[in-house]
Coordinates of C-alpha atoms and ligand atoms in Angstrom, one line a residue:
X1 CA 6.8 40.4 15.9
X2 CA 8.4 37.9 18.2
X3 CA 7.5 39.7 21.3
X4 CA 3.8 39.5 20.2
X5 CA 4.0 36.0 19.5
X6 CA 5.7 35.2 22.8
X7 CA 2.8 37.1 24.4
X8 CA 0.7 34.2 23.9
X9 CA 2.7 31.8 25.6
X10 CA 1.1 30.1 28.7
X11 CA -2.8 31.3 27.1
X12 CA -5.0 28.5 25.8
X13 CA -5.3 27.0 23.4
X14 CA -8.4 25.0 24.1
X15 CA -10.5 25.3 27.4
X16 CA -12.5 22.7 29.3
X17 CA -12.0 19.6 27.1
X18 CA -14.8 17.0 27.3
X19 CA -14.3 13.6 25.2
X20 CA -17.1 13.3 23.2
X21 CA -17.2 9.4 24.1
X22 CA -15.9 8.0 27.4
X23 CA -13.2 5.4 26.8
X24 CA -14.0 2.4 24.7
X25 CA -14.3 -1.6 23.3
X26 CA -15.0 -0.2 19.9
X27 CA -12.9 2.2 19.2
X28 CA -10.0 0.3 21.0
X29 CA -10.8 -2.4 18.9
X30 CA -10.9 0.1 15.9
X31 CA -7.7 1.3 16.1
X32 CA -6.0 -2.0 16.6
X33 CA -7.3 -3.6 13.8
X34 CA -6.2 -0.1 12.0
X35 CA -2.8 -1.1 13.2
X36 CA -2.4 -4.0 12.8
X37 CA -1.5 -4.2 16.8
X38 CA -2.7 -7.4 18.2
X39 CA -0.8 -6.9 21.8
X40 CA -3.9 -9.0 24.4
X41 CA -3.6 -6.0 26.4
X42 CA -5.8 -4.2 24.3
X43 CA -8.9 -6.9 24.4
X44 CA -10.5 -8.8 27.0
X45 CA -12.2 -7.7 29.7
X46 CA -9.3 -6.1 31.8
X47 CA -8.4 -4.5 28.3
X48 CA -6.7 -0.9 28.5
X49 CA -6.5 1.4 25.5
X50 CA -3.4 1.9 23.9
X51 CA -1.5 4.6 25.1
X52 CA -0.7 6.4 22.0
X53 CA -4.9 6.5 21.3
X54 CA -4.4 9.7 24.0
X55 CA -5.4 11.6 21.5
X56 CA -8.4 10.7 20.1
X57 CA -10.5 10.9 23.1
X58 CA -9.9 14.1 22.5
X59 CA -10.9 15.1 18.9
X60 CA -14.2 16.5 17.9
X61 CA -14.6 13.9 15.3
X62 CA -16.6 15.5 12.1
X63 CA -19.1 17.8 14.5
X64 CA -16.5 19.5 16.0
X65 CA -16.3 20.3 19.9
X66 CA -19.2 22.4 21.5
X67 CA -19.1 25.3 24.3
X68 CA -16.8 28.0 24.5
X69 CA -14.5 27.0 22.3
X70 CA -14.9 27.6 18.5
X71 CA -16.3 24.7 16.6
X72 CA -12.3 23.9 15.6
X73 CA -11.9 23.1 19.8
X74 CA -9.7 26.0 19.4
X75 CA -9.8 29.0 21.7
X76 CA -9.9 32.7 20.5
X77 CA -6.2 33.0 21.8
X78 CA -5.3 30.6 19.6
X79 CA -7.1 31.4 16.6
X80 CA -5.8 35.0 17.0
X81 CA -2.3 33.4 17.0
X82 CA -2.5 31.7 14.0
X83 CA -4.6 35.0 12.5
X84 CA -1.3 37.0 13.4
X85 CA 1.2 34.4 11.3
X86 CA -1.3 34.2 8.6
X87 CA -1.6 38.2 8.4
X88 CA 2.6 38.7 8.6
X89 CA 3.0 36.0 5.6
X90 CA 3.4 32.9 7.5
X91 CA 0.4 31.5 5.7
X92 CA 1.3 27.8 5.4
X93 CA 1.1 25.3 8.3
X94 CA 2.9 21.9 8.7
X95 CA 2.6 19.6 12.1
X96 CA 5.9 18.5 12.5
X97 CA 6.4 16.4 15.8
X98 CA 4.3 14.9 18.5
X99 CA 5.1 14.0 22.0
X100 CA 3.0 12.3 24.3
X101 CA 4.0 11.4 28.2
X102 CA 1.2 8.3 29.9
X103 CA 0.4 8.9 33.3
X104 CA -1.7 6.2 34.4
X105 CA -3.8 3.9 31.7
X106 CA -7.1 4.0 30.3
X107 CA -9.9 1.8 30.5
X108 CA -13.3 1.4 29.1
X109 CA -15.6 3.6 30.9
X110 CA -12.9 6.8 31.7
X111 CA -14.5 10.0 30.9
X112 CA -12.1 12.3 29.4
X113 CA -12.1 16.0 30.2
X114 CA -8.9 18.0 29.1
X115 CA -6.7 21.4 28.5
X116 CA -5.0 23.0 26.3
X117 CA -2.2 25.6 26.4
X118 CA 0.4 27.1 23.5
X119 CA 3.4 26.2 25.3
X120 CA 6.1 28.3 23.6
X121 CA 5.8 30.2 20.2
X122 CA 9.6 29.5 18.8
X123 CA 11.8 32.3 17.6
X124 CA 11.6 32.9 13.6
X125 CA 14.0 29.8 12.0
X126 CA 14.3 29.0 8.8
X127 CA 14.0 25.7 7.3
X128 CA 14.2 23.6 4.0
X129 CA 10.3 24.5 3.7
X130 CA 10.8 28.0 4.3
X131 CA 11.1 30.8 6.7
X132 CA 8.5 30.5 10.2
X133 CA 8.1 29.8 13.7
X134 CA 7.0 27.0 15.5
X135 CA 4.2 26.8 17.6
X136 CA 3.9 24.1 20.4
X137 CA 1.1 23.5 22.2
X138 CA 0.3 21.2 25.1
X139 CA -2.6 18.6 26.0
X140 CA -3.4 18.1 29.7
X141 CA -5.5 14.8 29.6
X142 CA -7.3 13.8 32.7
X143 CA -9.9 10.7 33.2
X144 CA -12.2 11.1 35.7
X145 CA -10.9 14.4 36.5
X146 CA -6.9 13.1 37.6
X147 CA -3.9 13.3 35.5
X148 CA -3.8 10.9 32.5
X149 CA -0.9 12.2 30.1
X150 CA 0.0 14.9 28.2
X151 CA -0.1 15.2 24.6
X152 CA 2.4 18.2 23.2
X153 CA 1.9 19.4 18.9
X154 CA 4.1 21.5 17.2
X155 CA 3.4 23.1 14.2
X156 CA 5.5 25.0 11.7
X157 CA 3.8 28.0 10.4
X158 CA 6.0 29.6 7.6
X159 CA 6.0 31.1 4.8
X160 CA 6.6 28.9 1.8
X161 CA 9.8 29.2 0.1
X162 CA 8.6 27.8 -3.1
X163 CA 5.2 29.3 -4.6
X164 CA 4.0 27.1 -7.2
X165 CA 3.9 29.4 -10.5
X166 CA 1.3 29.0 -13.2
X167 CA 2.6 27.5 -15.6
X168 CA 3.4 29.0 -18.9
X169 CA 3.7 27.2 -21.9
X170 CA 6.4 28.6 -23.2
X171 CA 8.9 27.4 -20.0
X172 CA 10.3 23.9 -20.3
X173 CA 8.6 21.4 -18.2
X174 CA 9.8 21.0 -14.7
X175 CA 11.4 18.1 -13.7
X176 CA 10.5 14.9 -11.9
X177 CA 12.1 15.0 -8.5
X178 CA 15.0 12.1 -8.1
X179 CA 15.2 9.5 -6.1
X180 CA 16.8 10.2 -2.3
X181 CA 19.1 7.1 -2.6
X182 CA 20.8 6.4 0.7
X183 CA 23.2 3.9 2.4
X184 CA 19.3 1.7 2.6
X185 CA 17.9 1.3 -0.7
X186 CA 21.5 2.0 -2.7
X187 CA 21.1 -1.7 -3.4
X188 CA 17.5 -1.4 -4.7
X189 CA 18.8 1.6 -7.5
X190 CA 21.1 0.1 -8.9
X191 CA 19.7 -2.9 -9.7
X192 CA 16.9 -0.1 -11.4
X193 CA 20.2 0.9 -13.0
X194 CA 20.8 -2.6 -14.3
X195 CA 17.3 -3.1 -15.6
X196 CA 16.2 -5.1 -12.7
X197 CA 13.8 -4.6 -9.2
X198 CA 15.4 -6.2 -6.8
X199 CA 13.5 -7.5 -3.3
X200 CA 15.4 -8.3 -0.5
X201 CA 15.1 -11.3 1.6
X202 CA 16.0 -11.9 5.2
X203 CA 19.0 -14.0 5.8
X204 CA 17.4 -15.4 8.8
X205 CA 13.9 -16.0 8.2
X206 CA 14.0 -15.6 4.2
X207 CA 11.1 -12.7 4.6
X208 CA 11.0 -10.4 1.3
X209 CA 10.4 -7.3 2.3
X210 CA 9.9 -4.0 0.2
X211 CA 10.3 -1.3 0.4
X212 CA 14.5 -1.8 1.5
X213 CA 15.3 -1.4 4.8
X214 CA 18.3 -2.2 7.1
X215 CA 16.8 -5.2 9.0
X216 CA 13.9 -8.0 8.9
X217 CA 10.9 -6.7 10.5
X218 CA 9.5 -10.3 11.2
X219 CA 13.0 -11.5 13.2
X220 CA 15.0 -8.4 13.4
X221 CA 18.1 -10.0 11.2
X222 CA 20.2 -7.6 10.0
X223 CA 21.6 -10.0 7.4
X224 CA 19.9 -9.9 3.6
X225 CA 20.2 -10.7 0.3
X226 CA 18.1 -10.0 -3.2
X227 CA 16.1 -11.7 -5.0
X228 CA 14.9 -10.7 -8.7
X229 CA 11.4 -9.8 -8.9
X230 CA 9.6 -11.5 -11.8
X231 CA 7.7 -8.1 -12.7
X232 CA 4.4 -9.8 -12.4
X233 CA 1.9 -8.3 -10.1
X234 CA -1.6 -6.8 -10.0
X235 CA -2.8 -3.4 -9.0
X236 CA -3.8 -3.9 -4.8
X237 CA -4.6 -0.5 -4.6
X238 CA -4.7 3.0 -6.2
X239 CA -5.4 7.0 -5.3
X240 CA -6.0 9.6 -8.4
X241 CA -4.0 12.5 -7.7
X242 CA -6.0 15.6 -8.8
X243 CA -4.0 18.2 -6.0
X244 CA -1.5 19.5 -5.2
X245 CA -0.2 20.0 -8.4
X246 CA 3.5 20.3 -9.3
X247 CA 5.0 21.5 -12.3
X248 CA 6.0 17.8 -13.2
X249 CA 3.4 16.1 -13.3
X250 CA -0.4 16.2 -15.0
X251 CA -3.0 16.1 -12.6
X252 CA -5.0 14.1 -12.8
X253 CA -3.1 10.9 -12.6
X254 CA -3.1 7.2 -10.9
X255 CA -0.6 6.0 -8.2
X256 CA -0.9 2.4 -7.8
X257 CA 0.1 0.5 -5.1
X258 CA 1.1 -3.2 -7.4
X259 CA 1.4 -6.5 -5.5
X260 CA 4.1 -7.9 -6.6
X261 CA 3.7 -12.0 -7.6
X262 CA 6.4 -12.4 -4.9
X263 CA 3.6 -10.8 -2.2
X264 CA 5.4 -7.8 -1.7
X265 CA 3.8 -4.3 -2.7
X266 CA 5.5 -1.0 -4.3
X267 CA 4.0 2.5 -5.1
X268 CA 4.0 3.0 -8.6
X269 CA 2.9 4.7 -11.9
X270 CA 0.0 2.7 -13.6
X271 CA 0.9 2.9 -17.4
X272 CA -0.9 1.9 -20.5
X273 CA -4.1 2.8 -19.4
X274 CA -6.1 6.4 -18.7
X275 CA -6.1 7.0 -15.2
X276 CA -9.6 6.5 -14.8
X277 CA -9.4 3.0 -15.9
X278 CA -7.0 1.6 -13.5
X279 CA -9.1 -0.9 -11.2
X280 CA -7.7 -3.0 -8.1
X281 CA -6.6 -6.5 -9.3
X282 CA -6.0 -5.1 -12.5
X283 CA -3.1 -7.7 -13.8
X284 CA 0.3 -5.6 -14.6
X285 CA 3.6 -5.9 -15.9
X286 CA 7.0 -4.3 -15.3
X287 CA 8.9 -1.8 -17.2
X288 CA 11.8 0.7 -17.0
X289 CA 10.5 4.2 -17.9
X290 CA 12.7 7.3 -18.8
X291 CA 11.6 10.4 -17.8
X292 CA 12.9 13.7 -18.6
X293 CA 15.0 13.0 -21.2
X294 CA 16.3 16.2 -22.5
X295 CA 16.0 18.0 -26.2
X296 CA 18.7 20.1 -27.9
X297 CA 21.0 21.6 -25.8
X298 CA 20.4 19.9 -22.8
X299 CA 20.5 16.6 -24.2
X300 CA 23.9 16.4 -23.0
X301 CA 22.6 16.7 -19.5
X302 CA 25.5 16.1 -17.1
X303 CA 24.4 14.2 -14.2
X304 CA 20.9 13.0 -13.3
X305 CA 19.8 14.0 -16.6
X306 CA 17.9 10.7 -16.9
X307 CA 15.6 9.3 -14.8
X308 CA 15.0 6.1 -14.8
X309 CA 12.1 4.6 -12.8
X310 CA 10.2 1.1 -12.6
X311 CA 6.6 1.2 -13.8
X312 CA 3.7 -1.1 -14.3
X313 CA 1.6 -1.5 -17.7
X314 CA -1.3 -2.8 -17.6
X315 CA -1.6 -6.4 -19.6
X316 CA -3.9 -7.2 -22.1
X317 CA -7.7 -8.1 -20.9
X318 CA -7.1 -5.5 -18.0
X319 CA -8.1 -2.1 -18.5
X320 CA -11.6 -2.5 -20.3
Ligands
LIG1 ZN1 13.7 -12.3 9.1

């Protein structure tokens, strides 16, 4: 298997590139706004694009490329790679880095032509998501026919460990998945603990950020403290979740993203209301919820048998 996977290294993976739009004011503005980025080097009339947009002058957008390549922009050596891992079990696919080198920078007006090759097809490894082999593949990007940067994707494709089974009755529920508290956000679970969300403020600047992190993103001060959130807020935003589906959970089902009265924002369940009745600027409230308390003989538990998360019920007037 691994020597007919390494057989493809140094074949493309996509062949005779064209941009489907030359370089660009729009979509340079597009993506800044997207990002929030509001460096002047991206606007004006000696404006260049930012270098990580390397990439999208080359998608195919929703039409997909044209030519010889497949509508994916994919070649046949490719396809037939990832036809090989899908046929041997490695059915699942994950991207799990990007790399990208600038060469010279682009401008409006650059027409964008480029190549690409699988680089290296990694021996089988096995990870937390399961058993595979990663497959790298590397963007030559050129503007007006020279060298503009290269633009290297790896993907894992591997087999999963964990096969979500149907779920019968009978079996007791699965379990929400815990928190992963770390040296960063200890602070923010204990005051959960205590009955409490806690935001923390700069010590320089006296930002409130959320969600916890070790320094102020507006100054850069390393230096904090808390303050108590009053539990007020309003629903900013939401997604239904119909899929994928884990065991814990009951598709479908709202995540909110609630504004808290302080100005900051947290993910969250939406509570006290069907999902399909949770609404932006829906007014909400905060509450501790328990989740997976255990019956009878697990009741005693042991640790992390209770979960204890905040969550944010919708007030009276909302919701209709
Ligand atoms: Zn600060």
């Amino acid at each position: 298997m691994s020597a007919r996977l390494k057989a493809y290294e140094g074949r493309p993976a996509a062949v005779g590139g064209v941009g489907k739009d030359p370089v660009n004011e729009p979509m340079i503005r597009h993506w800044c706004e997207a990002l929030g980025d509001t460096d002047p080097a991206y606007a004006g009339p000696d404006a260049v694009a930012p270098p990580t947009m390397l990439q999208a002058w080359t998608m195919g957008g929703l039409s997909g490329h044209t030519g010889r390549s497949s509508r994916s922009g994919r070649s046949e050596a490719y396809d037939e790679l990832l036809g090989l891992l899908d046929d041997s079990g490695y059915t699942s696919v994950v991207a799990t880095d990007c790399e990208q080198e600038y060469l010279r920078p682009l401008r409006p007006g650059d027409e964008i032509t480029f190549d690409s090759v699988i680089e290296s097809v990694s021996e089988r490894k096995t990870t937390k998501l399961g058993t595979g082999y990663f497959v790298t593949t590397r963007t030559d990007v050129r503007a007006g026919g020279e060298p503009a940067g290269t633009h290297r994707f790896r993907i894992l494709k591997y087999t999963p460990k964990y096969t979500p089974a149907r779920r019968n009755p009978k079996a007791p529920r699965a379990r929400r998945p815990s928190p992963v508290i770390n040296r960063d956000n200890a602070g923010f679970w204990e005051g959960v603990a205590r009955g409490v969300l806690l935001i923390q403020r700069c010590g320089d600047c006296g930002t409130l950020r959320f969600p916890w992190l070790p320094g102020c993103a507006a100054c850069g001060c390393p230096e904090w403290d808390t303050v108590e959130a009053s539990g007020e807020g309003s629903v900013y935003s939401y997604v239904v979740m119909h899929h994928p589906r884990f065991e814990a959970f009951d598709p479908p089902y709202a995540v909110g993203l609630i504004e808290l009265a302080e100005g900051v924002r947290i993910v969250s369940n939406v509570v006290g209301v069907p999902y399909d009745k949770v609404r932006i600027g829906l007014p909400v409230r905060l509450e501790f919820a328990r989740f997976d308390e255990r019956d009878g003989e697990d009741k005693a538990g042991g640790e992390g048998a209770e979960l204890v998360l905040p969550v944010f019920r919708v007030q009276e007037g909302g919701g209709g």
